[in-house]
Every structure is written in structure tokens, then in C-alpha cells.
Coordinates of N, CA, C and O in Angstrom, one line a residue:
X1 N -86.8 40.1 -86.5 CA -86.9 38.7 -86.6 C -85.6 38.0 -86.1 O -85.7 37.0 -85.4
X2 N -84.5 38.4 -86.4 CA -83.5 37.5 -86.0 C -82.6 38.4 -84.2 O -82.7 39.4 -83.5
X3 N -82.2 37.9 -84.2 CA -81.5 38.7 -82.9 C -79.9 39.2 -83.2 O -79.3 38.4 -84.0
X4 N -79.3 40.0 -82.8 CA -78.1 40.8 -83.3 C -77.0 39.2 -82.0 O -76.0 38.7 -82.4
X5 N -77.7 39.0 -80.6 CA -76.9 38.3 -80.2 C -77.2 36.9 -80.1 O -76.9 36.4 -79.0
X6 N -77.7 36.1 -81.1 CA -78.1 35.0 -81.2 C -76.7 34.2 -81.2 O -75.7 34.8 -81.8
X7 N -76.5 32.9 -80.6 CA -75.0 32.2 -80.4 C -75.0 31.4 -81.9 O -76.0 31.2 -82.7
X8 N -73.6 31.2 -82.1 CA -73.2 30.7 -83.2 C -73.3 29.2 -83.2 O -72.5 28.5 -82.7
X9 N -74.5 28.7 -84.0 CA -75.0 27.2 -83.9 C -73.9 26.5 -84.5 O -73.9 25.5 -83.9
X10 N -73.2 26.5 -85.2 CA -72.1 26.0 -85.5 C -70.8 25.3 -85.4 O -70.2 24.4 -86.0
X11 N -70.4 26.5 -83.8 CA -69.9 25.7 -82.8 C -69.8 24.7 -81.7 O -70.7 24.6 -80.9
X12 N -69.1 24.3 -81.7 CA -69.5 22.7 -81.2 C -69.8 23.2 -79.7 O -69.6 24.3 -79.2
X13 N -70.3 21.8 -79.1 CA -71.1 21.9 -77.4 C -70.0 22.1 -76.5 O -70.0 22.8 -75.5
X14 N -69.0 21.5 -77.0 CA -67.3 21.4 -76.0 C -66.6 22.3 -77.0 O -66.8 22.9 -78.1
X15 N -65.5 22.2 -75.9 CA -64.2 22.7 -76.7 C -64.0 21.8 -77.6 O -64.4 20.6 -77.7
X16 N -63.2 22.6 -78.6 CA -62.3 21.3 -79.6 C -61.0 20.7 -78.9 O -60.4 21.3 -78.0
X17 N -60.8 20.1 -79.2 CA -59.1 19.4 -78.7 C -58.7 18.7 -79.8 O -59.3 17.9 -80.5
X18 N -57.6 19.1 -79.9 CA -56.9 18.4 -81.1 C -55.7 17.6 -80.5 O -54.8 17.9 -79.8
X19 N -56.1 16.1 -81.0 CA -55.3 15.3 -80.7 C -54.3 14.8 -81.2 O -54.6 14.3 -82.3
X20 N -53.2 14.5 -80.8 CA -51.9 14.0 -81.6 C -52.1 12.5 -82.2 O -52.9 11.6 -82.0
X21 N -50.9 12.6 -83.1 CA -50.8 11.5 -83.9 C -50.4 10.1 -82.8 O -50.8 9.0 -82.7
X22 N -49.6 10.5 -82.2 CA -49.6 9.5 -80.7 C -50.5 9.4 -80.0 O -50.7 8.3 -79.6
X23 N -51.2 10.6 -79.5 CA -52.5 9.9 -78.7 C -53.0 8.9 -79.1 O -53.0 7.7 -78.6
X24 N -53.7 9.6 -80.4 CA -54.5 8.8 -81.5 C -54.2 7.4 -81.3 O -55.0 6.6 -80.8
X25 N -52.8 7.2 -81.8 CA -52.2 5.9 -82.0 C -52.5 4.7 -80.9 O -52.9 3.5 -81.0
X26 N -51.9 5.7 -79.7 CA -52.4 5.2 -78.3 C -53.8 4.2 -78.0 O -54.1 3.0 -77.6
X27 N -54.5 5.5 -78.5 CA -56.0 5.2 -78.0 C -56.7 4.2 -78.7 O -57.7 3.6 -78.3
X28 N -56.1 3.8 -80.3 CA -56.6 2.9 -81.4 C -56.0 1.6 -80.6 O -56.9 0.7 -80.3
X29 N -54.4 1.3 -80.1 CA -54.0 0.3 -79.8 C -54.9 -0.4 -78.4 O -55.0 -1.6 -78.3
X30 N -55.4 0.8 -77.2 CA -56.4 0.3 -76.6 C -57.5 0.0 -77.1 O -57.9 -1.1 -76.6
X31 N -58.1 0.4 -77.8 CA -59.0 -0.3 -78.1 C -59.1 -1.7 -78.8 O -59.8 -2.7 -78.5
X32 N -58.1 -1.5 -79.9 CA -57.9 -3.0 -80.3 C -57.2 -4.5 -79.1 O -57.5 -5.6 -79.0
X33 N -56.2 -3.7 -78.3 CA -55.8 -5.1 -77.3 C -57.6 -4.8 -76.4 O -57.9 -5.9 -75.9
X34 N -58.4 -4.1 -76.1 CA -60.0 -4.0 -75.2 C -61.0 -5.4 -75.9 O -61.7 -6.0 -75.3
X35 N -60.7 -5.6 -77.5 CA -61.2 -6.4 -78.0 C -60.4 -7.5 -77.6 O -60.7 -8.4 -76.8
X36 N -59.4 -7.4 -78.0 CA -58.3 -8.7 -77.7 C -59.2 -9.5 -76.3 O -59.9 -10.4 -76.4
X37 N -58.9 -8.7 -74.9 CA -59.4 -8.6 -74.0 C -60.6 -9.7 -74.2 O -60.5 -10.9 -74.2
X38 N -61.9 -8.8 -74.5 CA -63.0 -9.5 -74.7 C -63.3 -10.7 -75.3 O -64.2 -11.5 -75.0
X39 N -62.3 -11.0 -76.4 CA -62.3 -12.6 -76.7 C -61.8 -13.8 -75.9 O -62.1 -15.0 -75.8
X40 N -60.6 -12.8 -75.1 CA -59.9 -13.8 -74.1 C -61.0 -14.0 -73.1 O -60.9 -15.0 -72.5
X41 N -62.0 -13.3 -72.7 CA -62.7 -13.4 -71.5 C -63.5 -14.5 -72.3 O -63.3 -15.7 -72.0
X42 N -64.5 -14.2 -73.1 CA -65.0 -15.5 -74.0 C -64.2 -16.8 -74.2 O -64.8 -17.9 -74.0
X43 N -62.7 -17.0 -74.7 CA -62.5 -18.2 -74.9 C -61.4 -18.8 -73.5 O -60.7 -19.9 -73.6
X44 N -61.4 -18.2 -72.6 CA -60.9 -18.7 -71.1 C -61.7 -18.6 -70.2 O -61.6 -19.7 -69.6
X45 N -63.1 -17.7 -69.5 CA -63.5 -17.8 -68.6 C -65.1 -18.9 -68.9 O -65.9 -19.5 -68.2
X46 N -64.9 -18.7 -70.6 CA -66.6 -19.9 -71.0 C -66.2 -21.1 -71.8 O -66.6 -22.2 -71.7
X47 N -64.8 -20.6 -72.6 CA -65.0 -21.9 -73.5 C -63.5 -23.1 -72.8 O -63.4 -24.2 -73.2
X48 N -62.8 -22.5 -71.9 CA -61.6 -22.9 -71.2 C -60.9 -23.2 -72.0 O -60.2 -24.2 -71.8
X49 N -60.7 -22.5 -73.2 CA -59.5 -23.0 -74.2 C -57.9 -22.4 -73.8 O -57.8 -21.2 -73.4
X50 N -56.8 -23.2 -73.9 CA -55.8 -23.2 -73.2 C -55.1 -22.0 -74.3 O -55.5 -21.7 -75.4
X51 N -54.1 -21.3 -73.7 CA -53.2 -20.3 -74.8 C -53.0 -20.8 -76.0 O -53.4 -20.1 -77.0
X52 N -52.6 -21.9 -76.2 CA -52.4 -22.1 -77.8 C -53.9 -22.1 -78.5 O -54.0 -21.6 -79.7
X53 N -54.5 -22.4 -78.0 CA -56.0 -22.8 -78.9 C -56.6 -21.3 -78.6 O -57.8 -21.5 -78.8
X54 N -56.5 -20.1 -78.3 CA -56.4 -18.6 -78.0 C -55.8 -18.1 -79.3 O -56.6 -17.7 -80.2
X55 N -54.9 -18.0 -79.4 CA -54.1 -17.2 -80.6 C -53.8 -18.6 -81.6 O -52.7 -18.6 -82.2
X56 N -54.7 -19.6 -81.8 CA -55.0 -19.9 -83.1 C -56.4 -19.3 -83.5 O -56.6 -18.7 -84.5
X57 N -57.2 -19.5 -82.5 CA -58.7 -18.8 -82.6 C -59.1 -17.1 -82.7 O -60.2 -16.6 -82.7
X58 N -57.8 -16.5 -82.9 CA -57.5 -15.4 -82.8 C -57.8 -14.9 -84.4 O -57.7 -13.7 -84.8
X59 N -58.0 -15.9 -85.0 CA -57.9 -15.7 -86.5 C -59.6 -15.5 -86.7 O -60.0 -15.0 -87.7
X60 N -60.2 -15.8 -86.1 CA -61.9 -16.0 -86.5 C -61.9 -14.2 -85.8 O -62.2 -13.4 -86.7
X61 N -61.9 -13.6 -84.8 CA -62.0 -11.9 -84.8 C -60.6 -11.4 -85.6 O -60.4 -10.3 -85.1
X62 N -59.8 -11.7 -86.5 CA -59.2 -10.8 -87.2 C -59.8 -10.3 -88.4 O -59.4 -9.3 -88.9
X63 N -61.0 -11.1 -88.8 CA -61.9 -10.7 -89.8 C -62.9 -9.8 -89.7 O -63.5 -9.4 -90.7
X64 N -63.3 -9.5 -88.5 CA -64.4 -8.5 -88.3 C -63.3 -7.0 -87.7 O -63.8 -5.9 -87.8
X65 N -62.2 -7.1 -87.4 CA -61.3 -6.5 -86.6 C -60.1 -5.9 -87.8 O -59.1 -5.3 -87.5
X66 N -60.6 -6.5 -89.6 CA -59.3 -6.1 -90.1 C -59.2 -4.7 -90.6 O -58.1 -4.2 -90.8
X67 N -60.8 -3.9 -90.8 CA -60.5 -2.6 -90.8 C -60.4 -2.4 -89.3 O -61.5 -1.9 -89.2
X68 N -60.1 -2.3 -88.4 CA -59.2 -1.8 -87.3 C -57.8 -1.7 -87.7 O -57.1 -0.7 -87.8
X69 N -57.4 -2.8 -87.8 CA -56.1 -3.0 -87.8 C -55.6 -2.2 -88.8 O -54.7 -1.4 -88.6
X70 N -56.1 -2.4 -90.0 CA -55.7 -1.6 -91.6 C -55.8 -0.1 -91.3 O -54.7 0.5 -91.6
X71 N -57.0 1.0 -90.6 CA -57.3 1.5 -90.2 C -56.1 2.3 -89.2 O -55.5 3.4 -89.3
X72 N -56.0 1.4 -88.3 CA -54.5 2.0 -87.4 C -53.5 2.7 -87.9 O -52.9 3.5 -87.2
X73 N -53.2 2.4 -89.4 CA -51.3 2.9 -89.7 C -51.8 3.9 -90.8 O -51.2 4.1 -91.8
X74 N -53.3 4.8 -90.6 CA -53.3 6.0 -91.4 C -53.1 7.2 -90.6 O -52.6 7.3 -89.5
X75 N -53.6 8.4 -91.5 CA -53.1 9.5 -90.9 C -54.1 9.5 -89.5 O -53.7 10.0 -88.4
X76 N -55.4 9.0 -89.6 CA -56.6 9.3 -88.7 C -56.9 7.7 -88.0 O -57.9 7.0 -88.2
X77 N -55.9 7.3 -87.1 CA -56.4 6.5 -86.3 C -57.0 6.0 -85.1 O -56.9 5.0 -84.3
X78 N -58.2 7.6 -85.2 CA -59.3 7.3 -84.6 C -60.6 6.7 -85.2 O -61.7 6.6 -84.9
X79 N -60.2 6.5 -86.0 CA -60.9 5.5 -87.0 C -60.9 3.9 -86.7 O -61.7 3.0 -87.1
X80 N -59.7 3.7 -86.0 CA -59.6 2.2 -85.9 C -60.0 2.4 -84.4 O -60.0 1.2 -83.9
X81 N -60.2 3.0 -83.6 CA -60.6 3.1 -82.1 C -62.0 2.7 -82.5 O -62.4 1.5 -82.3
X82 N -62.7 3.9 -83.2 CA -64.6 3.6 -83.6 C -64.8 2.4 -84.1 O -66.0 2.2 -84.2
X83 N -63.8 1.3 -84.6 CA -64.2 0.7 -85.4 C -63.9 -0.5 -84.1 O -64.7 -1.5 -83.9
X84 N -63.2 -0.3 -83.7 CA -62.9 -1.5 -82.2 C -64.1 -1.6 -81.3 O -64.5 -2.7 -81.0
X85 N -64.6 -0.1 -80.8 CA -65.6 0.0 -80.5 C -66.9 -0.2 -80.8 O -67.7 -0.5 -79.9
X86 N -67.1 -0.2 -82.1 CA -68.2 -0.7 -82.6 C -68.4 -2.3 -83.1 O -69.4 -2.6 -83.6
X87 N -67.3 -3.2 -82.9 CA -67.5 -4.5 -83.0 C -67.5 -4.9 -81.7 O -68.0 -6.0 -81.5
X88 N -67.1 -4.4 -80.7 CA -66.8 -5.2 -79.2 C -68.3 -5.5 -78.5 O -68.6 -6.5 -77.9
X89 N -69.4 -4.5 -78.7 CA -70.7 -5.4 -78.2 C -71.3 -6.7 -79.2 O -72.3 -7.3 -78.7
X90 N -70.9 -7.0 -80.2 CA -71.1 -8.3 -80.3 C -70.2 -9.3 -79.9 O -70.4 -10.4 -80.3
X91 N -69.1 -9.1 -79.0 CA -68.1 -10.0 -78.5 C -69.1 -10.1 -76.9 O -68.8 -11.0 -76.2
X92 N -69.8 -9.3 -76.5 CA -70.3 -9.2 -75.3 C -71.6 -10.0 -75.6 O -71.9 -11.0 -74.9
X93 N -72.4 -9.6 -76.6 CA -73.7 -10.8 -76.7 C -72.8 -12.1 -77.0 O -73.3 -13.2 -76.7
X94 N -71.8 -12.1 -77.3 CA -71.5 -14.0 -77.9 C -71.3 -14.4 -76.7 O -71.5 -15.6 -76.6
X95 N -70.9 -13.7 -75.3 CA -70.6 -13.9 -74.4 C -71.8 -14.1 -73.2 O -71.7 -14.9 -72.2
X96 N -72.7 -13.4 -73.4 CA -74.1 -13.7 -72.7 C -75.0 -14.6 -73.1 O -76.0 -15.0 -72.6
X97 N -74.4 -14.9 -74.5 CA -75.3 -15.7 -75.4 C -74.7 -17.3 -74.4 O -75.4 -18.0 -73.6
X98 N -73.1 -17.4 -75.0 CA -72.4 -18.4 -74.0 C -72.7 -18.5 -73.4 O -73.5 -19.4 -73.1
X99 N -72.4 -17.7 -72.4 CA -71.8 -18.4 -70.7 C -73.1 -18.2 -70.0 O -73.6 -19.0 -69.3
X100 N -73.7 -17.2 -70.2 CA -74.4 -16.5 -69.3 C -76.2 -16.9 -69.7 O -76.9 -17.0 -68.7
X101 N -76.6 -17.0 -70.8 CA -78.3 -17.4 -70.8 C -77.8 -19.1 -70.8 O -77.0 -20.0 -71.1
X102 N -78.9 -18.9 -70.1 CA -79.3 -21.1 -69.6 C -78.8 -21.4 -70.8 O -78.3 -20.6 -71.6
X103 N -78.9 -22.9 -71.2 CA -78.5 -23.9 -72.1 C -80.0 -24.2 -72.5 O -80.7 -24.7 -71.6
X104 N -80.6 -24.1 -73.8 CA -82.2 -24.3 -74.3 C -81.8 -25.2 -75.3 O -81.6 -24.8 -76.5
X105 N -81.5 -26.3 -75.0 CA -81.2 -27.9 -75.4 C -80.9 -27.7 -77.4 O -81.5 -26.7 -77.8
X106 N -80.3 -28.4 -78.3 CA -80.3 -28.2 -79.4 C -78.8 -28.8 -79.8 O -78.6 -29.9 -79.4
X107 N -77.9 -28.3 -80.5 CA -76.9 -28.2 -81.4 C -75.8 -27.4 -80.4 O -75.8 -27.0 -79.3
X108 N -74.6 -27.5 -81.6 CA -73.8 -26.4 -80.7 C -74.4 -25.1 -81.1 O -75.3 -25.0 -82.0
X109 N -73.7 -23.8 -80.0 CA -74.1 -22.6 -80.7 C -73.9 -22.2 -81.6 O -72.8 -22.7 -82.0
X110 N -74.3 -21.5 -82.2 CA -73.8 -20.8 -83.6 C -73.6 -19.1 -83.6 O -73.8 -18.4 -84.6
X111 N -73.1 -18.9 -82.6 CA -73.4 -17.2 -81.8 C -72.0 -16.5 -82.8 O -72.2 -15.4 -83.2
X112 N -71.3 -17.0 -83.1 CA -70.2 -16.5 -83.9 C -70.1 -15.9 -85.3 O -69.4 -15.1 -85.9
X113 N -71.5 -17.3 -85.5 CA -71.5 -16.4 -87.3 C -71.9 -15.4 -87.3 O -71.2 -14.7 -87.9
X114 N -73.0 -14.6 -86.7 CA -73.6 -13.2 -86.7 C -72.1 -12.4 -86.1 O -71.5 -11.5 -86.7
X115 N -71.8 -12.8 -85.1 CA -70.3 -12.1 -84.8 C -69.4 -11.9 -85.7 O -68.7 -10.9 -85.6
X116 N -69.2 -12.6 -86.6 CA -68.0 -12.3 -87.7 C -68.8 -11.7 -88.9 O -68.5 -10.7 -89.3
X117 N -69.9 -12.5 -89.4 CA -70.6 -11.4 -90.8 C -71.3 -10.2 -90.3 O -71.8 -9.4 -91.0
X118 N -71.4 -10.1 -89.2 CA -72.4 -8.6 -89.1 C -71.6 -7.9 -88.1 O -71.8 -6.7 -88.1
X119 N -70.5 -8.4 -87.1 CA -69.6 -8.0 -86.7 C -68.5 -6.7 -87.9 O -68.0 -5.5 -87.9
X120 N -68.6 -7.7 -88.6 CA -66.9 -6.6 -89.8 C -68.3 -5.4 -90.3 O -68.1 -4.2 -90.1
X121 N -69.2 -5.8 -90.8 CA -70.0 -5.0 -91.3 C -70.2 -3.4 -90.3 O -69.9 -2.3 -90.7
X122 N -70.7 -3.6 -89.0 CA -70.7 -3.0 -87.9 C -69.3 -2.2 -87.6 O -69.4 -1.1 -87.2
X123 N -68.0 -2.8 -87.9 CA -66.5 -2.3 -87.5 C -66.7 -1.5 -88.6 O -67.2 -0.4 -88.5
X124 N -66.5 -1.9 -89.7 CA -66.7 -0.8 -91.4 C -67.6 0.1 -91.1 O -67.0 1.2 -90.8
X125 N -68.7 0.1 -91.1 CA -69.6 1.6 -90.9 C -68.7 2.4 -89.6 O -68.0 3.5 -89.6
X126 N -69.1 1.6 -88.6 CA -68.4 2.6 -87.4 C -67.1 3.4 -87.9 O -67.1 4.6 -87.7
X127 N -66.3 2.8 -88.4 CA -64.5 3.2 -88.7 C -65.3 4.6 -89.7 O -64.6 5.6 -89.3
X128 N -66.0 4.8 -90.4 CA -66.3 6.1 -90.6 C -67.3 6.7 -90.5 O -67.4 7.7 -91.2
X129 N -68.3 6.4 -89.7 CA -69.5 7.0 -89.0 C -69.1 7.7 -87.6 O -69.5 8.9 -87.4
X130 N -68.5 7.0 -86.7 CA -67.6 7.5 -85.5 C -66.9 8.7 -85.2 O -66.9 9.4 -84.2
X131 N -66.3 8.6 -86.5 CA -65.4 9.5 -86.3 C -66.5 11.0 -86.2 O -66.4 11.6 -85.2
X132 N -67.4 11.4 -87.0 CA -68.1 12.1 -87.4 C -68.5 12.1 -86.0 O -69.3 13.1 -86.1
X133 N -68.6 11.7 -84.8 CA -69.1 11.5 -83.5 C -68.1 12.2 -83.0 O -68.5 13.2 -82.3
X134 N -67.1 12.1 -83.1 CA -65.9 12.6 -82.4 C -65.5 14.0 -82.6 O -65.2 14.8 -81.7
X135 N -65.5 14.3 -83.9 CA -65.7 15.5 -84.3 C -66.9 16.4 -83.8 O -66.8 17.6 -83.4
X136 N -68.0 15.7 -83.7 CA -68.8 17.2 -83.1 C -68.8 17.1 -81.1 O -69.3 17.9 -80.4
X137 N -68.0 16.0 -80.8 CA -68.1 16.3 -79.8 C -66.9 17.3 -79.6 O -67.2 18.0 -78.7
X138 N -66.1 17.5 -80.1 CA -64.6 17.9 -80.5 C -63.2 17.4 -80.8 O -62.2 18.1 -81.1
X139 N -63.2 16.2 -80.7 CA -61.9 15.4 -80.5 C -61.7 15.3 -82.1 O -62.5 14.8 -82.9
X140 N -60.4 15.7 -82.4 CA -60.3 16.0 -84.3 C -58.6 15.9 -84.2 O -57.9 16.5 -83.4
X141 N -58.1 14.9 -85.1 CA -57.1 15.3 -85.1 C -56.0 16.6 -85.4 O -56.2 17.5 -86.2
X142 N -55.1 16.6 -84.8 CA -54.1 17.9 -84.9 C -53.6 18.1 -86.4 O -53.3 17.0 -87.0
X143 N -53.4 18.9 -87.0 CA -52.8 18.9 -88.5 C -51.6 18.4 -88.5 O -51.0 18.6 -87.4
X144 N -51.0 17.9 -89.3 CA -49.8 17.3 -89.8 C -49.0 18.5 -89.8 O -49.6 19.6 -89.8
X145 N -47.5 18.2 -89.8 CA -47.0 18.9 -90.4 C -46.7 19.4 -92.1 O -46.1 20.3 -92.7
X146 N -47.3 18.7 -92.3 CA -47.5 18.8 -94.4 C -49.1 19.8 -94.4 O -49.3 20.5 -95.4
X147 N -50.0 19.8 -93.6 CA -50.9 20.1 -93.7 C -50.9 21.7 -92.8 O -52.1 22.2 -92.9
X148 N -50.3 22.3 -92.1 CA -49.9 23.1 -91.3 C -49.0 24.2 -92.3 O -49.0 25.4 -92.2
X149 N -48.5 23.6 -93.1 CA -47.5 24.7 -94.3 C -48.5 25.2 -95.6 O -48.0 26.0 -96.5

């Protein structure tokens, strides 16, 4: 019934790579300025708002973006990478929503509130669903030195 050389289902599809606490770090801070990014393309190339009116409005994605940020200064900050990642396609619909689908006459838009309440919701699951993504592809952090003794 069973086979003596059947492969070990257990091990992952790739190699593992174990990544440093700097990589890590690295790759969280790209992601979070990739978001940065994406709001600036939303509030300079659709809404023409000048630098100052930028990093005051910078305060409306710090709320869907704050487990990123909080997320960043632990031991596992590929956690705040997934979590960057997982809010940035609603910065891309608020942006197709804007600039990009015709104008269908009404009010202002309101493309933002879904971006900020279902935005943070989406960053929070991701920040620990993701990771679990990364892991079976193999990307796992390196052990600490407290964790290595």
C-alpha cells in the first residue's frame, strides 16, 4: 500500500531561505514607502494636491497602514511587508475609481471610506495570514541570536 520511496509531503516546493533581521527590515520599509508611493500617485497625478496638502492627507492612510508601521519594529517584520501589501490594491481601486472610470454625475466620491474601514481590516488579516504564505513558499525568518542558544 504505501511505497518505501514516496517523497516527503512536508517539505516545502522551494528551498527555505532564511532571511535576516535586515533584509526583513529592508523589505517591510519598501513596502511601506510602495504605499507611500501609491497615495502620492492618487493625490498628485488625480487630485493635484500640492506637498503640503500630501503629508497632511497622509494622516487618512496612517489608519489602515498602522499595523504596518506597529508591525515593522518586531522580531518578524515580514509581517508589516504582507500587511503593506495587502492594503495597496485598495489604494489602486481608489485610483481607478478616481482618475480613471468616467465621471457618472452625483456628489463627491466617497471611494475612501471603503479604503480606510475595509482597507485596516484587509492590512490586519494580511499582517498574519501572509506570513503563513511566505513560510510555505520558504521565506522564514533566521533565528535570533536568543533563539539559536
Amino acid at each position: 500500500m504505501f511505497r518505501r520511496n514516496q517523497p516527503d509531503r512536508s517539505a516545502p516546493r522551494w528551498p527555505r531561505r532564511a532571511v535576516s533581521l535586515r533584509t526583513a527590515r529592508r523589505a517591510a520599509a519598501l513596502g511601506v514607502l510602495g504605499v507611500v508611493a501609491l497615495q502620492a500617485l492618487n493625490s498628485f497625478g488625480c487630485a493635484h494636491q500640492s506637498l503640503g496638502q500630501f503629508f497632511v492627507l497622509l494622516i487618512w492612510i496612517s489608519w489602515p497602514m498602522a499595523p504596518a508601521l506597529i508591525l515593522f519594529w518586531t522580531s518578524n517584520p515580514l509581517r508589516s511587508l504582507a500587511a503593506s501589501l495587502s492594503f495597496a490594491p485598495w489604494l489602486v481601486l481608489a485610483y481607478s475609481v478616481e482618475c480613471v472610470a468616467p465621471y457618472s454625475s452625483g456628489g463627491a466620491s466617497m471611494i475612501y471610506v471603503p479604503v480606510i474601514v475595509l482597507g485596516f481590516f484587509t492590512s490586519l488579516v494580511g499582517a498574519f495570514v501572509l506570513p503563513w504564505l511566505f513560510k510555505w513558499v520558504g521565506w522564514d525568518m533566521e533565528p535570533s541570536a536568543a533563539q539559536r542558544q
